[in-house]
Amino acid sequence: MKGIFIILAFLVVGEFLSYLTGGFVPGNIFGMVVMFLALQTKLVKEDSVATVCTLLTKNMTLMFLPAGIGLMAAYELIAENWISIVLNITVTTLIVMAVVGLIVERNKKGDKK
């Protein structure tokens, strides 16, 4: 029970930081970064949030329901722009694959030396 309150506290801190920056970065991202730093600096013990984190990751598919419902609600907009959406997804996926491939190749060359 303590773990969920810790996670929610970091979410609140993240939302506050997001508010201070004008919402440029979403609060949940700020919250995750602050929680990561707290875990790395041992301000928060891993054991205190491990159970809740495991539960949340095992049920992660539930977190995608709001996004899926939002997609269904925007069906007409997606139907009008599907070509540009598919093109953007394809191009960005290829760029990510190329960058990751280059990074892996660079790291492999560094390991051989």
PDB file of N, CA, C and O in Angstrom, residues 13-82:
ATOM      1  N   VAL A  13       4.322  15.446  -7.873  1.00  0.00           N
ATOM      2  CA  VAL A  13       5.511  16.295  -8.031  1.00  0.00           C
ATOM      3  C   VAL A  13       5.748  16.578  -9.510  1.00  0.00           C
ATOM      4  O   VAL A  13       6.028  17.712  -9.912  1.00  0.00           O
ATOM      5  N   GLY A  14       5.616  15.548 -10.328  1.00  0.00           N
ATOM      6  CA  GLY A  14       5.799  15.725 -11.770  1.00  0.00           C
ATOM      7  C   GLY A  14       4.776  16.668 -12.366  1.00  0.00           C
ATOM      8  O   GLY A  14       5.104  17.518 -13.209  1.00  0.00           O
ATOM      9  N   GLU A  15       3.522  16.549 -11.941  1.00  0.00           N
ATOM     10  CA  GLU A  15       2.483  17.454 -12.440  1.00  0.00           C
ATOM     11  C   GLU A  15       2.769  18.899 -12.017  1.00  0.00           C
ATOM     12  O   GLU A  15       2.550  19.829 -12.792  1.00  0.00           O
ATOM     13  N   PHE A  16       3.275  19.071 -10.803  1.00  0.00           N
ATOM     14  CA  PHE A  16       3.624  20.408 -10.325  1.00  0.00           C
ATOM     15  C   PHE A  16       4.761  20.992 -11.157  1.00  0.00           C
ATOM     16  O   PHE A  16       4.713  22.151 -11.568  1.00  0.00           O
ATOM     17  N   LEU A  17       5.789  20.178 -11.425  1.00  0.00           N
ATOM     18  CA  LEU A  17       6.903  20.648 -12.250  1.00  0.00           C
ATOM     19  C   LEU A  17       6.430  20.971 -13.661  1.00  0.00           C
ATOM     20  O   LEU A  17       6.893  21.936 -14.279  1.00  0.00           O
ATOM     21  N   SER A  18       5.520  20.175 -14.174  1.00  0.00           N
ATOM     22  CA  SER A  18       4.958  20.435 -15.496  1.00  0.00           C
ATOM     23  C   SER A  18       4.206  21.762 -15.503  1.00  0.00           C
ATOM     24  O   SER A  18       4.317  22.552 -16.443  1.00  0.00           O
ATOM     25  N   TYR A  19       3.458  22.001 -14.449  1.00  0.00           N
ATOM     26  CA  TYR A  19       2.732  23.269 -14.319  1.00  0.00           C
ATOM     27  C   TYR A  19       3.702  24.448 -14.293  1.00  0.00           C
ATOM     28  O   TYR A  19       3.464  25.473 -14.933  1.00  0.00           O
ATOM     29  N   LEU A  20       4.822  24.293 -13.558  1.00  0.00           N
ATOM     30  CA  LEU A  20       5.810  25.371 -13.460  1.00  0.00           C
ATOM     31  C   LEU A  20       6.466  25.667 -14.805  1.00  0.00           C
ATOM     32  O   LEU A  20       6.859  26.808 -15.071  1.00  0.00           O
ATOM     33  N   THR A  21       6.593  24.653 -15.650  1.00  0.00           N
ATOM     34  CA  THR A  21       7.227  24.853 -16.958  1.00  0.00           C
ATOM     35  C   THR A  21       6.205  25.173 -18.046  1.00  0.00           C
ATOM     36  O   THR A  21       6.540  25.183 -19.221  1.00  0.00           O
ATOM     37  N   GLY A  22       4.968  25.380 -17.656  1.00  0.00           N
ATOM     38  CA  GLY A  22       3.943  25.716 -18.637  1.00  0.00           C
ATOM     39  C   GLY A  22       3.428  24.521 -19.399  1.00  0.00           C
ATOM     40  O   GLY A  22       2.866  24.661 -20.478  1.00  0.00           O
ATOM     41  N   GLY A  23       3.638  23.338 -18.869  1.00  0.00           N
ATOM     42  CA  GLY A  23       3.142  22.131 -19.510  1.00  0.00           C
ATOM     43  C   GLY A  23       3.953  21.680 -20.708  1.00  0.00           C
ATOM     44  O   GLY A  23       3.508  20.862 -21.505  1.00  0.00           O
ATOM     45  N   PHE A  24       5.166  22.219 -20.838  1.00  0.00           N
ATOM     46  CA  PHE A  24       6.017  21.851 -21.979  1.00  0.00           C
ATOM     47  C   PHE A  24       6.344  20.360 -21.968  1.00  0.00           C
ATOM     48  O   PHE A  24       6.365  19.719 -23.005  1.00  0.00           O
ATOM     49  N   VAL A  25       6.614  19.827 -20.783  1.00  0.00           N
ATOM     50  CA  VAL A  25       6.863  18.395 -20.610  1.00  0.00           C
ATOM     51  C   VAL A  25       5.733  17.853 -19.743  1.00  0.00           C
ATOM     52  O   VAL A  25       5.404  18.436 -18.716  1.00  0.00           O
ATOM     53  N   PRO A  26       5.116  16.726 -20.152  1.00  0.00           N
ATOM     54  CA  PRO A  26       4.011  16.171 -19.355  1.00  0.00           C
ATOM     55  C   PRO A  26       4.454  15.818 -17.941  1.00  0.00           C
ATOM     56  O   PRO A  26       5.605  15.427 -17.702  1.00  0.00           O
ATOM     57  N   GLY A  27       3.518  15.945 -17.002  1.00  0.00           N
ATOM     58  CA  GLY A  27       3.814  15.686 -15.598  1.00  0.00           C
ATOM     59  C   GLY A  27       4.252  14.266 -15.320  1.00  0.00           C
ATOM     60  O   GLY A  27       5.125  14.036 -14.478  1.00  0.00           O
ATOM     61  N   ASN A  28       3.679  13.296 -16.033  1.00  0.00           N
ATOM     62  CA  ASN A  28       4.078  11.915 -15.773  1.00  0.00           C
ATOM     63  C   ASN A  28       5.527  11.666 -16.182  1.00  0.00           C
ATOM     64  O   ASN A  28       6.219  10.853 -15.563  1.00  0.00           O
ATOM     65  N   ILE A  29       6.011  12.369 -17.191  1.00  0.00           N
ATOM     66  CA  ILE A  29       7.420  12.227 -17.591  1.00  0.00           C
ATOM     67  C   ILE A  29       8.320  12.829 -16.515  1.00  0.00           C
ATOM     68  O   ILE A  29       9.304  12.206 -16.098  1.00  0.00           O
ATOM     69  N   PHE A  30       7.982  14.027 -16.055  1.00  0.00           N
ATOM     70  CA  PHE A  30       8.734  14.632 -14.946  1.00  0.00           C
ATOM     71  C   PHE A  30       8.731  13.703 -13.735  1.00  0.00           C
ATOM     72  O   PHE A  30       9.753  13.498 -13.089  1.00  0.00           O
ATOM     73  N   GLY A  31       7.561  13.151 -13.414  1.00  0.00           N
ATOM     74  CA  GLY A  31       7.441  12.258 -12.263  1.00  0.00           C
ATOM     75  C   GLY A  31       8.338  11.036 -12.384  1.00  0.00           C
ATOM     76  O   GLY A  31       8.981  10.632 -11.414  1.00  0.00           O
ATOM     77  N   MET A  32       8.384  10.447 -13.587  1.00  0.00           N
ATOM     78  CA  MET A  32       9.243   9.276 -13.787  1.00  0.00           C
ATOM     79  C   MET A  32      10.715   9.627 -13.640  1.00  0.00           C
ATOM     80  O   MET A  32      11.487   8.863 -13.053  1.00  0.00           O
ATOM     81  N   VAL A  33      11.102  10.790 -14.155  1.00  0.00           N
ATOM     82  CA  VAL A  33      12.503  11.205 -14.049  1.00  0.00           C
ATOM     83  C   VAL A  33      12.874  11.455 -12.590  1.00  0.00           C
ATOM     84  O   VAL A  33      13.927  10.995 -12.115  1.00  0.00           O
ATOM     85  N   VAL A  34      12.007  12.142 -11.859  1.00  0.00           N
ATOM     86  CA  VAL A  34      12.286  12.421 -10.445  1.00  0.00           C
ATOM     87  C   VAL A  34      12.318  11.124  -9.645  1.00  0.00           C
ATOM     88  O   VAL A  34      13.182  10.930  -8.781  1.00  0.00           O
ATOM     89  N   MET A  35      11.400  10.203  -9.954  1.00  0.00           N
ATOM     90  CA  MET A  35      11.403   8.920  -9.249  1.00  0.00           C
ATOM     91  C   MET A  35      12.665   8.116  -9.581  1.00  0.00           C
ATOM     92  O   MET A  35      13.259   7.498  -8.697  1.00  0.00           O
ATOM     93  N   PHE A  36      13.081   8.146 -10.839  1.00  0.00           N
ATOM     94  CA  PHE A  36      14.316   7.471 -11.233  1.00  0.00           C
ATOM     95  C   PHE A  36      15.497   8.018 -10.448  1.00  0.00           C
ATOM     96  O   PHE A  36      16.318   7.255  -9.927  1.00  0.00           O
ATOM     97  N   LEU A  37      15.567   9.346 -10.356  1.00  0.00           N
ATOM     98  CA  LEU A  37      16.665   9.962  -9.600  1.00  0.00           C
ATOM     99  C   LEU A  37      16.597   9.595  -8.124  1.00  0.00           C
ATOM    100  O   LEU A  37      17.637   9.331  -7.498  1.00  0.00           O
ATOM    101  N   ALA A  38      15.385   9.543  -7.576  1.00  0.00           N
ATOM    102  CA  ALA A  38      15.231   9.168  -6.163  1.00  0.00           C
ATOM    103  C   ALA A  38      15.646   7.718  -5.939  1.00  0.00           C
ATOM    104  O   ALA A  38      16.255   7.392  -4.914  1.00  0.00           O
ATOM    105  N   LEU A  39      15.334   6.850  -6.886  1.00  0.00           N
ATOM    106  CA  LEU A  39      15.749   5.450  -6.753  1.00  0.00           C
ATOM    107  C   LEU A  39      17.260   5.310  -6.901  1.00  0.00           C
ATOM    108  O   LEU A  39      17.895   4.534  -6.187  1.00  0.00           O
ATOM    109  N   GLN A  40      17.852   6.059  -7.829  1.00  0.00           N
ATOM    110  CA  GLN A  40      19.296   5.977  -8.042  1.00  0.00           C
ATOM    111  C   GLN A  40      20.086   6.518  -6.853  1.00  0.00           C
ATOM    112  O   GLN A  40      21.151   5.997  -6.532  1.00  0.00           O
ATOM    113  N   THR A  41      19.555   7.547  -6.233  1.00  0.00           N
ATOM    114  CA  THR A  41      20.250   8.137  -5.084  1.00  0.00           C
ATOM    115  C   THR A  41      19.856   7.469  -3.764  1.00  0.00           C
ATOM    116  O   THR A  41      20.273   7.920  -2.705  1.00  0.00           O
ATOM    117  N   LYS A  42      19.035   6.440  -3.850  1.00  0.00           N
ATOM    118  CA  LYS A  42      18.590   5.653  -2.686  1.00  0.00           C
ATOM    119  C   LYS A  42      17.718   6.455  -1.717  1.00  0.00           C
ATOM    120  O   LYS A  42      17.583   6.094  -0.560  1.00  0.00           O
ATOM    121  N   LEU A  43      17.133   7.567  -2.190  1.00  0.00           N
ATOM    122  CA  LEU A  43      16.165   8.283  -1.360  1.00  0.00           C
ATOM    123  C   LEU A  43      14.899   7.447  -1.194  1.00  0.00           C
ATOM    124  O   LEU A  43      14.215   7.537  -0.182  1.00  0.00           O
ATOM    125  N   VAL A  44      14.594   6.658  -2.219  1.00  0.00           N
ATOM    126  CA  VAL A  44      13.472   5.721  -2.169  1.00  0.00           C
ATOM    127  C   VAL A  44      14.050   4.324  -2.336  1.00  0.00           C
ATOM    128  O   VAL A  44      14.852   4.082  -3.239  1.00  0.00           O
ATOM    129  N   LYS A  45      13.667   3.439  -1.457  1.00  0.00           N
ATOM    130  CA  LYS A  45      14.141   2.061  -1.528  1.00  0.00           C
ATOM    131  C   LYS A  45      13.356   1.315  -2.598  1.00  0.00           C
ATOM    132  O   LYS A  45      12.135   1.440  -2.704  1.00  0.00           O
ATOM    133  N   GLU A  46      14.058   0.550  -3.391  1.00  0.00           N
ATOM    134  CA  GLU A  46      13.432  -0.214  -4.476  1.00  0.00           C
ATOM    135  C   GLU A  46      12.350  -1.150  -3.950  1.00  0.00           C
ATOM    136  O   GLU A  46      11.303  -1.316  -4.576  1.00  0.00           O
ATOM    137  N   ASP A  47      12.592  -1.755  -2.800  1.00  0.00           N
ATOM    138  CA  ASP A  47      11.628  -2.704  -2.232  1.00  0.00           C
ATOM    139  C   ASP A  47      10.281  -2.057  -1.912  1.00  0.00           C
ATOM    140  O   ASP A  47       9.250  -2.722  -1.944  1.00  0.00           O
ATOM    141  N   SER A  48      10.281  -0.766  -1.638  1.00  0.00           N
ATOM    142  CA  SER A  48       9.034  -0.109  -1.242  1.00  0.00           C
ATOM    143  C   SER A  48       8.078   0.097  -2.412  1.00  0.00           C
ATOM    144  O   SER A  48       6.885   0.282  -2.195  1.00  0.00           O
ATOM    145  N   VAL A  49       8.581   0.069  -3.643  1.00  0.00           N
ATOM    146  CA  VAL A  49       7.712   0.249  -4.809  1.00  0.00           C
ATOM    147  C   VAL A  49       7.698  -0.960  -5.742  1.00  0.00           C
ATOM    148  O   VAL A  49       6.935  -0.984  -6.704  1.00  0.00           O
ATOM    149  N   ALA A  50       8.513  -1.967  -5.463  1.00  0.00           N
ATOM    150  CA  ALA A  50       8.650  -3.102  -6.372  1.00  0.00           C
ATOM    151  C   ALA A  50       7.340  -3.846  -6.592  1.00  0.00           C
ATOM    152  O   ALA A  50       6.990  -4.191  -7.723  1.00  0.00           O
ATOM    153  N   THR A  51       6.579  -4.096  -5.534  1.00  0.00           N
ATOM    154  CA  THR A  51       5.332  -4.852  -5.652  1.00  0.00           C
ATOM    155  C   THR A  51       4.328  -4.121  -6.534  1.00  0.00           C
ATOM    156  O   THR A  51       3.726  -4.712  -7.430  1.00  0.00           O
ATOM    157  N   VAL A  52       4.173  -2.829  -6.303  1.00  0.00           N
ATOM    158  CA  VAL A  52       3.222  -2.037  -7.090  1.00  0.00           C
ATOM    159  C   VAL A  52       3.687  -1.935  -8.536  1.00  0.00           C
ATOM    160  O   VAL A  52       2.888  -2.063  -9.469  1.00  0.00           O
ATOM    161  N   CYS A  53       4.980  -1.738  -8.742  1.00  0.00           N
ATOM    162  CA  CYS A  53       5.515  -1.644 -10.101  1.00  0.00           C
ATOM    163  C   CYS A  53       5.302  -2.939 -10.870  1.00  0.00           C
ATOM    164  O   CYS A  53       4.945  -2.922 -12.046  1.00  0.00           O
ATOM    165  N   THR A  54       5.502  -4.062 -10.206  1.00  0.00           N
ATOM    166  CA  THR A  54       5.271  -5.362 -10.836  1.00  0.00           C
ATOM    167  C   THR A  54       3.803  -5.511 -11.213  1.00  0.00           C
ATOM    168  O   THR A  54       3.474  -5.955 -12.327  1.00  0.00           O
ATOM    169  N   LEU A  55       2.922  -5.151 -10.319  1.00  0.00           N
ATOM    170  CA  LEU A  55       1.488  -5.218 -10.596  1.00  0.00           C
ATOM    171  C   LEU A  55       1.119  -4.344 -11.783  1.00  0.00           C
ATOM    172  O   LEU A  55       0.371  -4.764 -12.672  1.00  0.00           O
ATOM    173  N   LEU A  56       1.635  -3.124 -11.816  1.00  0.00           N
ATOM    174  CA  LEU A  56       1.317  -2.209 -12.901  1.00  0.00           C
ATOM    175  C   LEU A  56       1.857  -2.699 -14.243  1.00  0.00           C
ATOM    176  O   LEU A  56       1.173  -2.601 -15.266  1.00  0.00           O
ATOM    177  N   THR A  57       3.065  -3.226 -14.255  1.00  0.00           N
ATOM    178  CA  THR A  57       3.617  -3.691 -15.523  1.00  0.00           C
ATOM    179  C   THR A  57       2.943  -4.974 -16.008  1.00  0.00           C
ATOM    180  O   THR A  57       2.817  -5.176 -17.208  1.00  0.00           O
ATOM    181  N   LYS A  58       2.507  -5.825 -15.091  1.00  0.00           N
ATOM    182  CA  LYS A  58       1.781  -7.035 -15.502  1.00  0.00           C
ATOM    183  C   LYS A  58       0.420  -6.696 -16.107  1.00  0.00           C
ATOM    184  O   LYS A  58      -0.105  -7.455 -16.908  1.00  0.00           O
ATOM    185  N   ASN A  59      -0.158  -5.576 -15.717  1.00  0.00           N
ATOM    186  CA  ASN A  59      -1.465  -5.159 -16.219  1.00  0.00           C
ATOM    187  C   ASN A  59      -1.359  -3.937 -17.124  1.00  0.00           C
ATOM    188  O   ASN A  59      -2.293  -3.139 -17.205  1.00  0.00           O
ATOM    189  N   MET A  60      -0.245  -3.807 -17.799  1.00  0.00           N
ATOM    190  CA  MET A  60       0.007  -2.628 -18.608  1.00  0.00           C
ATOM    191  C   MET A  60      -0.987  -2.481 -19.772  1.00  0.00           C
ATOM    192  O   MET A  60      -1.267  -1.359 -20.204  1.00  0.00           O
ATOM    193  N   THR A  61      -1.526  -3.571 -20.248  1.00  0.00           N
ATOM    194  CA  THR A  61      -2.466  -3.467 -21.367  1.00  0.00           C
ATOM    195  C   THR A  61      -3.676  -2.615 -21.007  1.00  0.00           C
ATOM    196  O   THR A  61      -4.254  -1.959 -21.878  1.00  0.00           O
ATOM    197  N   LEU A  62      -4.053  -2.596 -19.742  1.00  0.00           N
ATOM    198  CA  LEU A  62      -5.167  -1.746 -19.320  1.00  0.00           C
ATOM    199  C   LEU A  62      -4.863  -0.268 -19.519  1.00  0.00           C
ATOM    200  O   LEU A  62      -5.775   0.537 -19.734  1.00  0.00           O
ATOM    201  N   MET A  63      -3.579   0.075 -19.465  1.00  0.00           N
ATOM    202  CA  MET A  63      -3.195   1.480 -19.608  1.00  0.00           C
ATOM    203  C   MET A  63      -3.408   1.981 -21.035  1.00  0.00           C
ATOM    204  O   MET A  63      -3.456   3.184 -21.278  1.00  0.00           O
ATOM    205  N   PHE A  64      -3.508   1.058 -22.000  1.00  0.00           N
ATOM    206  CA  PHE A  64      -3.683   1.448 -23.389  1.00  0.00           C
ATOM    207  C   PHE A  64      -5.145   1.607 -23.784  1.00  0.00           C
ATOM    208  O   PHE A  64      -5.437   2.054 -24.890  1.00  0.00           O
ATOM    209  N   LEU A  65      -6.065   1.245 -22.908  1.00  0.00           N
ATOM    210  CA  LEU A  65      -7.483   1.388 -23.220  1.00  0.00           C
ATOM    211  C   LEU A  65      -7.888   2.829 -23.517  1.00  0.00           C
ATOM    212  O   LEU A  65      -8.569   3.081 -24.521  1.00  0.00           O
ATOM    213  N   PRO A  66      -7.510   3.813 -22.699  1.00  0.00           N
ATOM    214  CA  PRO A  66      -7.910   5.188 -23.028  1.00  0.00           C
ATOM    215  C   PRO A  66      -7.381   5.647 -24.386  1.00  0.00           C
ATOM    216  O   PRO A  66      -8.087   6.318 -25.135  1.00  0.00           O
ATOM    217  N   ALA A  67      -6.154   5.271 -24.714  1.00  0.00           N
ATOM    218  CA  ALA A  67      -5.598   5.654 -26.014  1.00  0.00           C
ATOM    219  C   ALA A  67      -6.363   4.983 -27.146  1.00  0.00           C
ATOM    220  O   ALA A  67      -6.643   5.608 -28.175  1.00  0.00           O
ATOM    221  N   GLY A  68      -6.709   3.720 -26.975  1.00  0.00           N
ATOM    222  CA  GLY A  68      -7.480   3.013 -27.998  1.00  0.00           C
ATOM    223  C   GLY A  68      -8.855   3.618 -28.189  1.00  0.00           C
ATOM    224  O   GLY A  68      -9.336   3.772 -29.321  1.00  0.00           O
ATOM    225  N   ILE A  69      -9.494   3.986 -27.106  1.00  0.00           N
ATOM    226  CA  ILE A  69     -10.814   4.619 -27.185  1.00  0.00           C
ATOM    227  C   ILE A  69     -10.693   5.986 -27.853  1.00  0.00           C
ATOM    228  O   ILE A  69     -11.534   6.374 -28.664  1.00  0.00           O
ATOM    229  N   GLY A  70      -9.623   6.702 -27.556  1.00  0.00           N
ATOM    230  CA  GLY A  70      -9.385   7.986 -28.212  1.00  0.00           C
ATOM    231  C   GLY A  70      -9.201   7.834 -29.712  1.00  0.00           C
ATOM    232  O   GLY A  70      -9.682   8.649 -30.502  1.00  0.00           O
ATOM    233  N   LEU A  71      -8.518   6.761 -30.125  1.00  0.00           N
ATOM    234  CA  LEU A  71      -8.358   6.497 -31.551  1.00  0.00           C
ATOM    235  C   LEU A  71      -9.706   6.215 -32.210  1.00  0.00           C
ATOM    236  O   LEU A  71      -9.978   6.672 -33.321  1.00  0.00           O
ATOM    237  N   MET A  72     -10.546   5.454 -31.520  1.00  0.00           N
ATOM    238  CA  MET A  72     -11.869   5.161 -32.071  1.00  0.00           C
ATOM    239  C   MET A  72     -12.706   6.437 -32.173  1.00  0.00           C
ATOM    240  O   MET A  72     -13.461   6.610 -33.132  1.00  0.00           O
ATOM    241  N   ALA A  73     -12.561   7.313 -31.227  1.00  0.00           N
ATOM    242  CA  ALA A  73     -13.317   8.567 -31.250  1.00  0.00           C
ATOM    243  C   ALA A  73     -12.843   9.482 -32.387  1.00  0.00           C
ATOM    244  O   ALA A  73     -13.616  10.292 -32.891  1.00  0.00           O
ATOM    245  N   ALA A  74     -11.582   9.344 -32.783  1.00  0.00           N
ATOM    246  CA  ALA A  74     -11.014  10.174 -33.851  1.00  0.00           C
ATOM    247  C   ALA A  74     -10.989   9.435 -35.184  1.00  0.00           C
ATOM    248  O   ALA A  74     -10.186   9.753 -36.060  1.00  0.00           O
ATOM    249  N   TYR A  75     -11.876   8.467 -35.365  1.00  0.00           N
ATOM    250  CA  TYR A  75     -11.868   7.623 -36.556  1.00  0.00           C
ATOM    251  C   TYR A  75     -11.953   8.446 -37.843  1.00  0.00           C
ATOM    252  O   TYR A  75     -11.210   8.196 -38.794  1.00  0.00           O
ATOM    253  N   GLU A  76     -12.856   9.416 -37.894  1.00  0.00           N
ATOM    254  CA  GLU A  76     -13.031  10.207 -39.115  1.00  0.00           C
ATOM    255  C   GLU A  76     -11.763  10.981 -39.468  1.00  0.00           C
ATOM    256  O   GLU A  76     -11.359  11.034 -40.629  1.00  0.00           O
ATOM    257  N   LEU A  77     -11.131  11.556 -38.480  1.00  0.00           N
ATOM    258  CA  LEU A  77      -9.895  12.301 -38.703  1.00  0.00           C
ATOM    259  C   LEU A  77      -8.791  11.367 -39.196  1.00  0.00           C
ATOM    260  O   LEU A  77      -8.038  11.708 -40.117  1.00  0.00           O
ATOM    261  N   ILE A  78      -8.710  10.196 -38.607  1.00  0.00           N
ATOM    262  CA  ILE A  78      -7.698   9.219 -39.031  1.00  0.00           C
ATOM    263  C   ILE A  78      -7.988   8.740 -40.444  1.00  0.00           C
ATOM    264  O   ILE A  78      -7.075   8.604 -41.261  1.00  0.00           O
ATOM    265  N   ALA A  79      -9.256   8.496 -40.750  1.00  0.00           N
ATOM    266  CA  ALA A  79      -9.634   8.031 -42.085  1.00  0.00           C
ATOM    267  C   ALA A  79      -9.273   9.065 -43.153  1.00  0.00           C
ATOM    268  O   ALA A  79      -8.873   8.701 -44.261  1.00  0.00           O
ATOM    269  N   GLU A  80      -9.397  10.345 -42.831  1.00  0.00           N
ATOM    270  CA  GLU A  80      -9.058  11.400 -43.786  1.00  0.00           C
ATOM    271  C   GLU A  80      -7.552  11.515 -44.006  1.00  0.00           C
ATOM    272  O   GLU A  80      -7.113  11.925 -45.075  1.00  0.00           O
ATOM    273  N   ASN A  81      -6.758  11.187 -43.004  1.00  0.00           N
ATOM    274  CA  ASN A  81      -5.307  11.406 -43.061  1.00  0.00           C
ATOM    275  C   ASN A  81      -4.501  10.120 -42.976  1.00  0.00           C
ATOM    276  O   ASN A  81      -3.324  10.162 -42.622  1.00  0.00           O
ATOM    277  N   TRP A  82      -5.069   8.990 -43.316  1.00  0.00           N
ATOM    278  CA  TRP A  82      -4.385   7.711 -43.101  1.00  0.00           C
ATOM    279  C   TRP A  82      -3.103   7.589 -43.907  1.00  0.00           C
ATOM    280  O   TRP A  82      -2.136   6.990 -43.445  1.00  0.00           O
TER     281      TRP A  82
END
